[in-house]
Amino acid sequence: MKLVRTVRLRFGQASQAAETHTNLSAVRADGPVLWVAGDETATVERLVADAPAAPAEYADERTFRLADYVDLPGTDAEEEADIEGLARSGHFLWAVGSHSLRRKQIKARHSEGKALKRLATVEGQDNREILVRLPIAEVDGLPTPVREMVVAGERHCAASLHGQDGLRRLLRDDEHLADFLAIPGKDNGFDVEGIAVAGDQVYLGLRGPVLRGWAFALELRPYVDPDEPDRLRLRDFEDGSPYRKHVLDLDGLGIRDLCPDGDDLLVLAGPTMDLDGPVRIYRWHGACRTRTPAVVRGEMVTREVDLTYGEGDDHAEGLCLIGPPEEKLALVVYDSPAAVRLIGDGAVTADVIRLP
């Protein structure tokens, strides 16, 4: 890993209490600000750079509740949405939940009986099953989510895809993925952990399942229902399917994040199961030009960077490009950061690395 420098991400008291700063799962740069999300809330955070050209710190956090912009499917608007990916394209910020089930954890205080009972308990959360598109306007000089705005005479509303039109329902008969919908994400079950947007194409990276070493990415073409401008629908591809599947040879790893780089997609990859292991950035060449389902192998995908990882900590979860394109810099944020990354006052460090 070619580490250029570290950057401080400074969070307020509410995010510290929610442990957002130690559960970072998604990141996107947007001019003078950084959008980040943690996987334990139903919010998106905005941090402002101290020096846009070469920031040493992002701070002045502002929290945006998804429930203030779209209807969430859960009965409790505060229930976590497990946001695992953010994308910024055109006039919009996109966010995607993991869509995964979870198995309860065993903790040291649990008796043997209690531990086994928890290990047999699998549950889902409706708020995890969302794909959200938020209009972004400039407010007080900074990119800011709004419920609706008008651009060139066209009205854009905050909109979401979920429920009966959602991804899990869509995939219930899929020949590769249907059997994994009932399996928790960290058990190699269905788990969305990355999003990238290019034009009208939305790519979702799956941490799991990984089948015989092949990772999956889904391609969607969402549009806003003219009769319900707060709802997203999916436009069919030429073969009549509402989604397109791509499989990637990532040396047995699953997808942790996706990031556009021209016509390519950068793929942050790591272990599918709940364990420590290799974490790498791959380049999927020409991904955004692909017009058919692809088996991504050979020269179509190259291994660009090997990232560091810890034992039980420092799990790279989010990736974005920052700075001038010619500098080839990427910012990486970590879930369960190592103690050395926690520098007090609600700050945690992220890595700025140089791509080949």
CSV table of C-alpha atoms in Angstrom, one decimal:
chain,number,residue,atom,x,y,z
A,1,MET,CA,0.0,0.0,0.0
A,2,LYS,CA,1.4,3.4,-1.0
A,3,LEU,CA,0.3,5.5,1.9
A,4,VAL,CA,0.5,9.2,1.1
A,5,ARG,CA,-0.9,10.6,4.3
A,6,THR,CA,-3.7,10.2,6.9
A,7,VAL,CA,-6.7,12.5,7.3
A,8,ARG,CA,-8.6,13.1,10.4
A,9,LEU,CA,-12.4,12.6,10.4
A,10,ARG,CA,-13.9,14.5,13.4
A,11,PHE,CA,-17.4,13.6,14.6
A,12,GLY,CA,-19.7,15.3,17.1
A,13,GLN,CA,-21.1,14.0,20.4
A,14,ALA,CA,-24.2,12.3,18.9
A,15,SER,CA,-22.2,10.3,16.4
A,16,GLN,CA,-19.7,9.4,19.0
A,17,ALA,CA,-22.5,8.1,21.2
A,18,ALA,CA,-23.9,6.1,18.3
A,19,GLU,CA,-20.4,4.8,17.6
A,20,THR,CA,-20.6,6.0,14.0
A,21,HIS,CA,-17.0,7.0,14.0
A,22,THR,CA,-15.9,3.4,14.8
A,23,ASN,CA,-18.4,1.7,12.4
A,24,LEU,CA,-17.7,3.6,9.1
A,25,SER,CA,-19.0,1.6,6.2
A,26,ALA,CA,-19.3,4.1,3.2
A,27,VAL,CA,-17.6,7.3,2.0
A,28,ARG,CA,-17.8,9.7,-1.0
A,29,ALA,CA,-16.0,12.9,-1.7
A,30,ASP,CA,-18.0,15.8,-3.0
A,31,GLY,CA,-16.0,19.0,-3.6
A,32,PRO,CA,-15.4,20.6,-0.2
A,33,VAL,CA,-17.3,17.9,1.8
A,34,LEU,CA,-17.1,14.2,2.5
A,35,TRP,CA,-20.2,12.1,2.8
A,36,VAL,CA,-19.8,9.2,5.2
A,37,ALA,CA,-22.2,6.6,6.8
A,38,GLY,CA,-22.0,4.1,9.6
A,39,ASP,CA,-23.7,0.7,9.6
A,40,GLU,CA,-25.5,1.2,13.0
A,41,THR,CA,-27.8,4.2,12.1
A,42,ALA,CA,-30.2,5.4,9.5
A,43,THR,CA,-28.3,8.6,8.8
A,44,VAL,CA,-25.8,10.1,6.4
A,45,GLU,CA,-23.1,12.4,7.8
A,46,ARG,CA,-21.5,15.4,6.1
A,47,LEU,CA,-18.0,16.5,7.0
A,48,VAL,CA,-16.3,19.7,5.7
A,49,ALA,CA,-12.7,19.8,4.6
A,50,ASP,CA,-10.4,22.3,6.4
A,51,ALA,CA,-8.5,22.9,3.1
A,52,PRO,CA,-10.3,21.6,0.0
A,53,ALA,CA,-7.1,21.3,-2.1
A,54,ALA,CA,-5.3,19.0,0.4
A,55,PRO,CA,-7.4,18.5,3.5
A,56,ALA,CA,-5.8,17.3,6.7
A,57,GLU,CA,-9.1,17.1,8.5
A,58,TYR,CA,-12.8,16.9,7.8
A,59,ALA,CA,-15.0,18.2,10.6
A,60,ASP,CA,-18.1,20.4,11.2
A,61,GLU,CA,-20.3,17.3,11.1
A,62,ARG,CA,-23.9,17.6,10.1
A,63,THR,CA,-26.2,14.6,10.4
A,64,PHE,CA,-29.1,14.0,7.9
A,65,ARG,CA,-31.8,11.4,8.9
A,66,LEU,CA,-33.0,9.4,5.9
A,67,ALA,CA,-36.5,9.4,7.4
A,68,ASP,CA,-36.6,13.2,7.0
A,69,TYR,CA,-36.5,12.7,3.2
A,70,VAL,CA,-38.1,9.3,2.3
A,71,ASP,CA,-40.4,6.9,3.9
A,72,LEU,CA,-38.4,4.1,5.4
A,73,PRO,CA,-40.0,0.6,5.4
A,74,GLY,CA,-39.3,-0.1,9.1
A,75,THR,CA,-41.9,0.8,11.7
A,76,ASP,CA,-39.2,2.6,13.6
A,77,ALA,CA,-37.5,5.4,11.7
A,78,GLU,CA,-34.5,5.2,14.1
A,79,GLU,CA,-34.0,1.5,13.3
A,80,GLU,CA,-30.6,1.1,11.6
A,81,ALA,CA,-30.5,1.0,7.8
A,82,ASP,CA,-27.1,-0.6,7.8
A,83,ILE,CA,-25.9,1.8,5.0
A,84,GLU,CA,-23.1,0.1,3.2
A,85,GLY,CA,-22.6,2.3,0.2
A,86,LEU,CA,-22.8,5.9,-1.0
A,87,ALA,CA,-22.6,7.3,-4.5
A,88,ARG,CA,-22.6,10.8,-5.8
A,89,SER,CA,-23.7,11.4,-9.4
A,90,GLY,CA,-25.3,14.4,-11.2
A,91,HIS,CA,-27.8,16.1,-8.8
A,92,PHE,CA,-28.0,13.2,-6.5
A,93,LEU,CA,-26.6,11.4,-3.5
A,94,TRP,CA,-27.4,7.6,-3.4
A,95,ALA,CA,-27.3,5.4,-0.4
A,96,VAL,CA,-27.9,1.6,-0.2
A,97,GLY,CA,-28.6,-0.6,2.8
A,98,SER,CA,-27.0,-4.0,3.1
A,99,HIS,CA,-30.3,-5.9,2.5
A,100,SER,CA,-28.8,-8.6,4.7
A,101,LEU,CA,-30.0,-10.8,7.5
A,102,ARG,CA,-28.0,-11.0,10.7
A,103,ARG,CA,-27.2,-13.8,13.2
A,104,LYS,CA,-27.0,-12.8,16.8
A,105,GLN,CA,-23.5,-12.7,18.3
A,106,ILE,CA,-22.2,-14.7,21.2
A,107,LYS,CA,-20.7,-12.5,23.9
A,108,ALA,CA,-18.5,-13.4,26.8
A,109,ARG,CA,-21.2,-12.9,29.4
A,110,HIS,CA,-23.6,-15.5,27.8
A,111,SER,CA,-24.0,-18.9,29.3
A,112,GLU,CA,-23.6,-22.0,27.0
A,113,GLY,CA,-27.4,-22.3,26.6
A,114,LYS,CA,-27.8,-18.6,25.9
A,115,ALA,CA,-24.9,-18.6,23.5
A,116,LEU,CA,-26.3,-21.5,21.5
A,117,LYS,CA,-29.8,-19.9,21.4
A,118,ARG,CA,-28.4,-16.7,20.1
A,119,LEU,CA,-26.3,-18.4,17.5
A,120,ALA,CA,-29.6,-20.0,16.2
A,121,THR,CA,-31.4,-16.7,16.0
A,122,VAL,CA,-31.5,-15.0,12.6
A,123,GLU,CA,-33.3,-11.7,12.1
A,124,GLY,CA,-33.8,-9.1,9.5
A,125,GLN,CA,-34.6,-5.3,9.6
A,126,ASP,CA,-36.8,-3.7,7.1
A,127,ASN,CA,-34.8,-0.5,7.0
A,128,ARG,CA,-31.8,-2.4,5.6
A,129,GLU,CA,-33.7,-3.1,2.4
A,130,ILE,CA,-33.5,0.4,0.9
A,131,LEU,CA,-32.0,2.1,-2.1
A,132,VAL,CA,-32.3,5.9,-1.7
A,133,ARG,CA,-31.7,8.8,-4.1
A,134,LEU,CA,-31.5,12.3,-2.4
A,135,PRO,CA,-31.4,15.5,-4.5
A,136,ILE,CA,-28.4,17.7,-3.6
A,137,ALA,CA,-28.6,21.5,-3.6
A,138,GLU,CA,-26.1,24.1,-2.6
A,139,VAL,CA,-27.1,25.5,0.7
A,140,ASP,CA,-24.9,28.1,2.4
A,141,GLY,CA,-22.2,27.2,-0.1
A,142,LEU,CA,-22.2,23.4,0.7
A,143,PRO,CA,-23.8,20.4,-0.9
A,144,THR,CA,-26.9,19.6,1.1
A,145,PRO,CA,-29.7,17.0,0.8
A,146,VAL,CA,-33.2,18.4,0.1
A,147,ARG,CA,-36.6,16.8,-0.2
A,148,GLU,CA,-37.1,18.2,-3.7
A,149,MET,CA,-35.7,20.7,-6.1
A,150,VAL,CA,-36.2,22.0,-9.6
A,151,VAL,CA,-33.4,21.9,-12.2
A,152,ALA,CA,-33.9,23.3,-15.7
A,153,GLY,CA,-37.7,23.2,-15.1
A,154,GLU,CA,-37.6,19.6,-14.0
A,155,ARG,CA,-38.7,18.6,-10.4
A,156,HIS,CA,-36.6,16.1,-8.6
A,157,CYS,CA,-37.8,14.5,-5.3
A,158,ALA,CA,-36.1,12.3,-2.8
A,159,ALA,CA,-37.1,8.8,-3.8
A,160,SER,CA,-36.5,5.2,-2.7
A,161,LEU,CA,-36.8,1.6,-3.8
A,162,HIS,CA,-38.0,-0.8,-1.2
A,163,GLY,CA,-40.8,-3.2,-0.1
A,164,GLN,CA,-42.7,-4.9,-2.8
A,165,ASP,CA,-40.5,-3.4,-5.4
A,166,GLY,CA,-37.3,-4.0,-3.4
A,167,LEU,CA,-34.2,-6.0,-4.3
A,168,ARG,CA,-34.8,-9.1,-2.1
A,169,ARG,CA,-38.2,-9.6,-3.7
A,170,LEU,CA,-36.8,-9.1,-7.1
A,171,LEU,CA,-34.2,-11.8,-6.6
A,172,ARG,CA,-36.4,-14.5,-4.9
A,173,ASP,CA,-36.3,-16.7,-8.1
A,174,ASP,CA,-32.7,-15.9,-9.2
A,175,GLU,CA,-30.8,-19.1,-10.1
A,176,HIS,CA,-27.6,-17.9,-8.3
A,177,LEU,CA,-28.8,-15.7,-5.5
A,178,ALA,CA,-32.2,-16.8,-4.3
A,179,ASP,CA,-30.9,-19.6,-2.1
A,180,PHE,CA,-28.7,-17.1,-0.2
A,181,LEU,CA,-31.4,-14.6,0.7
A,182,ALA,CA,-32.3,-16.6,3.9
A,183,ILE,CA,-28.7,-16.8,5.0
A,184,PRO,CA,-27.1,-14.1,7.1
A,185,GLY,CA,-24.6,-11.8,5.4
A,186,LYS,CA,-21.6,-12.8,7.4
A,187,ASP,CA,-22.4,-16.5,6.7
A,188,ASN,CA,-21.9,-16.0,3.0
A,189,GLY,CA,-25.5,-14.9,2.6
A,190,PHE,CA,-26.9,-12.1,0.5
A,191,ASP,CA,-25.2,-8.8,1.5
A,192,VAL,CA,-24.9,-5.5,-0.5
A,193,GLU,CA,-21.8,-3.6,0.4
A,194,GLY,CA,-21.1,-1.1,-2.4
A,195,ILE,CA,-22.7,1.2,-4.9
A,196,ALA,CA,-21.5,3.1,-7.9
A,197,VAL,CA,-23.5,5.2,-10.3
A,198,ALA,CA,-22.7,6.1,-13.9
A,199,GLY,CA,-25.4,7.9,-15.9
A,200,ASP,CA,-28.6,5.9,-15.5
A,201,GLN,CA,-26.7,2.8,-14.4
A,202,VAL,CA,-26.5,1.8,-10.8
A,203,TYR,CA,-24.0,-0.9,-9.8
A,204,LEU,CA,-24.4,-2.8,-6.5
A,205,GLY,CA,-21.4,-4.8,-5.2
A,206,LEU,CA,-22.2,-8.0,-3.1
A,207,ARG,CA,-20.0,-9.0,-0.2
A,208,GLY,CA,-21.8,-12.3,-0.5
A,209,PRO,CA,-22.6,-14.7,-1.7
A,210,VAL,CA,-19.2,-15.7,-3.3
A,211,LEU,CA,-19.7,-18.8,-5.4
A,212,ARG,CA,-16.7,-21.0,-6.1
A,213,GLY,CA,-14.6,-17.9,-5.7
A,214,TRP,CA,-16.7,-15.6,-7.9
A,215,ALA,CA,-18.1,-12.4,-6.5
A,216,PHE,CA,-21.3,-10.7,-7.8
A,217,ALA,CA,-22.2,-7.2,-8.9
A,218,LEU,CA,-25.7,-6.3,-9.9
A,219,GLU,CA,-26.6,-3.6,-12.4
A,220,LEU,CA,-29.9,-1.7,-12.2
A,221,ARG,CA,-31.5,1.1,-14.1
A,222,PRO,CA,-33.7,2.9,-11.6
A,223,TYR,CA,-36.2,5.6,-12.6
A,224,VAL,CA,-38.7,7.7,-10.8
A,225,ASP,CA,-42.3,6.7,-11.1
A,226,PRO,CA,-44.1,9.7,-12.6
A,227,ASP,CA,-47.3,8.9,-10.6
A,228,GLU,CA,-45.3,8.5,-7.3
A,229,PRO,CA,-42.3,10.8,-7.5
A,230,ASP,CA,-41.0,9.6,-4.2
A,231,ARG,CA,-40.7,6.0,-5.4
A,232,LEU,CA,-38.0,4.4,-7.6
A,233,ARG,CA,-38.8,1.7,-10.1
A,234,LEU,CA,-36.5,-0.4,-12.3
A,235,ARG,CA,-36.4,-0.2,-16.0
A,236,ASP,CA,-36.0,-3.5,-17.8
A,237,PHE,CA,-32.9,-4.3,-19.8
A,238,GLU,CA,-33.0,-5.4,-23.4
A,239,ASP,CA,-33.6,-9.1,-22.3
A,240,GLY,CA,-36.6,-8.1,-20.3
A,241,SER,CA,-34.9,-8.5,-16.9
A,242,PRO,CA,-35.0,-5.7,-14.3
A,243,TYR,CA,-31.4,-6.4,-13.3
A,244,ARG,CA,-28.1,-7.6,-14.9
A,245,LYS,CA,-25.6,-9.8,-13.1
A,246,HIS,CA,-21.9,-9.7,-13.4
A,247,VAL,CA,-19.5,-12.1,-11.8
A,248,LEU,CA,-15.9,-11.1,-10.9
A,249,ASP,CA,-12.7,-13.1,-10.3
A,250,LEU,CA,-11.4,-11.3,-7.2
A,251,ASP,CA,-9.3,-14.3,-6.0
A,252,GLY,CA,-12.2,-15.5,-3.8
A,253,LEU,CA,-12.9,-12.2,-2.1
A,254,GLY,CA,-16.3,-10.4,-1.9
A,255,ILE,CA,-17.0,-6.8,-2.8
A,256,ARG,CA,-16.8,-4.3,0.0
A,257,ASP,CA,-17.2,-1.1,-2.1
A,258,LEU,CA,-17.3,0.2,-5.6
A,259,CYS,CA,-16.0,3.6,-6.9
A,260,PRO,CA,-16.2,5.0,-10.5
A,261,ASP,CA,-12.9,6.0,-12.1
A,262,GLY,CA,-13.7,7.1,-15.7
A,263,ASP,CA,-15.2,4.1,-17.5
A,264,ASP,CA,-13.7,1.8,-14.9
A,265,LEU,CA,-14.9,0.7,-11.5
A,266,LEU,CA,-12.5,0.4,-8.6
A,267,VAL,CA,-13.5,-2.6,-6.4
A,268,LEU,CA,-12.6,-2.7,-2.8
A,269,ALA,CA,-12.6,-6.4,-2.0
A,270,GLY,CA,-12.3,-8.4,1.3
A,271,PRO,CA,-13.4,-11.6,3.0
A,272,THR,CA,-17.0,-12.5,2.8
A,273,MET,CA,-17.1,-14.3,6.2
A,274,ASP,CA,-16.7,-12.7,9.6
A,275,LEU,CA,-12.9,-13.0,9.7
A,276,ASP,CA,-9.7,-11.1,9.0
A,277,GLY,CA,-8.0,-11.6,5.6
A,278,PRO,CA,-6.7,-10.0,2.5
A,279,VAL,CA,-8.1,-6.6,1.5
A,280,ARG,CA,-7.4,-5.3,-2.0
A,281,ILE,CA,-8.4,-2.8,-4.5
A,282,TYR,CA,-9.1,-4.2,-8.0
A,283,ARG,CA,-9.8,-2.3,-11.2
A,284,TRP,CA,-12.7,-3.5,-13.4
A,285,HIS,CA,-11.7,-2.2,-16.7
A,286,GLY,CA,-14.5,-0.7,-18.9
A,287,ALA,CA,-17.2,-1.7,-16.4
A,288,CYS,CA,-19.4,1.3,-17.3
A,289,ARG,CA,-19.3,0.5,-21.0
A,290,THR,CA,-20.4,-3.1,-20.5
A,291,ARG,CA,-23.8,-3.7,-22.2
A,292,THR,CA,-24.2,-7.4,-21.4
A,293,PRO,CA,-23.8,-9.6,-18.4
A,294,ALA,CA,-20.1,-10.1,-17.9
A,295,VAL,CA,-17.7,-12.7,-16.6
A,296,VAL,CA,-15.0,-10.4,-15.4
A,297,ARG,CA,-11.7,-12.2,-15.5
A,298,GLY,CA,-8.2,-12.1,-17.1
A,299,GLU,CA,-7.3,-8.7,-18.5
A,300,MET,CA,-10.8,-7.3,-17.6
A,301,VAL,CA,-9.8,-7.1,-13.9
A,302,THR,CA,-6.4,-6.2,-12.4
A,303,ARG,CA,-5.2,-6.2,-8.8
A,304,GLU,CA,-4.1,-2.6,-8.1
A,305,VAL,CA,-3.3,-2.3,-4.3
A,306,ASP,CA,-3.0,-4.5,-1.3
A,307,LEU,CA,-4.3,-2.8,1.9
A,308,THR,CA,-3.3,-3.4,5.4
A,309,TYR,CA,-5.7,-5.1,7.9
A,310,GLY,CA,-5.6,-5.9,11.5
A,311,GLU,CA,-6.5,-8.9,13.7
A,312,GLY,CA,-10.1,-8.2,14.8
A,313,ASP,CA,-9.8,-4.5,13.7
A,314,ASP,CA,-9.0,-2.1,10.8
A,315,HIS,CA,-11.5,-3.5,8.3
A,316,ALA,CA,-11.4,-1.4,5.1
A,317,GLU,CA,-15.1,-0.7,4.2
A,318,GLY,CA,-15.2,2.5,2.2
A,319,LEU,CA,-13.3,3.8,-0.8
A,320,CYS,CA,-13.5,7.1,-2.8
A,321,LEU,CA,-11.3,9.2,-5.1
A,322,ILE,CA,-10.1,12.6,-3.8
A,323,GLY,CA,-8.1,15.4,-5.2
A,324,PRO,CA,-7.1,16.1,-8.9
A,325,PRO,CA,-7.5,13.1,-11.1
A,326,GLU,CA,-3.8,13.2,-12.2
A,327,GLU,CA,-2.7,12.6,-8.6
A,328,LYS,CA,-4.6,9.2,-8.5
A,329,LEU,CA,-5.4,9.5,-4.8
A,330,ALA,CA,-8.0,7.4,-3.0
A,331,LEU,CA,-9.4,7.7,0.6
A,332,VAL,CA,-10.1,4.6,2.6
A,333,VAL,CA,-12.2,4.4,5.8
A,334,TYR,CA,-12.2,1.6,8.3
A,335,ASP,CA,-14.8,-0.2,10.4
A,336,SER,CA,-13.6,-1.3,13.8
A,337,PRO,CA,-10.5,1.0,13.5
A,338,ALA,CA,-7.3,0.0,15.3
A,339,ALA,CA,-6.7,1.9,18.6
A,340,VAL,CA,-4.0,4.0,17.0
A,341,ARG,CA,-6.6,5.5,14.6
A,342,LEU,CA,-8.7,6.9,17.5
A,343,ILE,CA,-7.0,10.2,18.3
A,344,GLY,CA,-9.5,11.7,20.8
A,345,ASP,CA,-12.1,14.4,20.6
A,346,GLY,CA,-14.2,12.2,18.3
A,347,ALA,CA,-11.7,11.9,15.6
A,348,VAL,CA,-10.6,8.9,13.7
A,349,THR,CA,-8.0,8.7,10.9
A,350,ALA,CA,-8.5,7.5,7.3
A,351,ASP,CA,-5.8,6.7,4.8
A,352,VAL,CA,-5.0,8.5,1.6
A,353,ILE,CA,-3.3,6.1,-0.8
A,354,ARG,CA,-1.9,6.4,-4.3
A,355,LEU,CA,-3.2,4.2,-7.0
A,356,PRO,CA,-0.9,2.8,-9.7
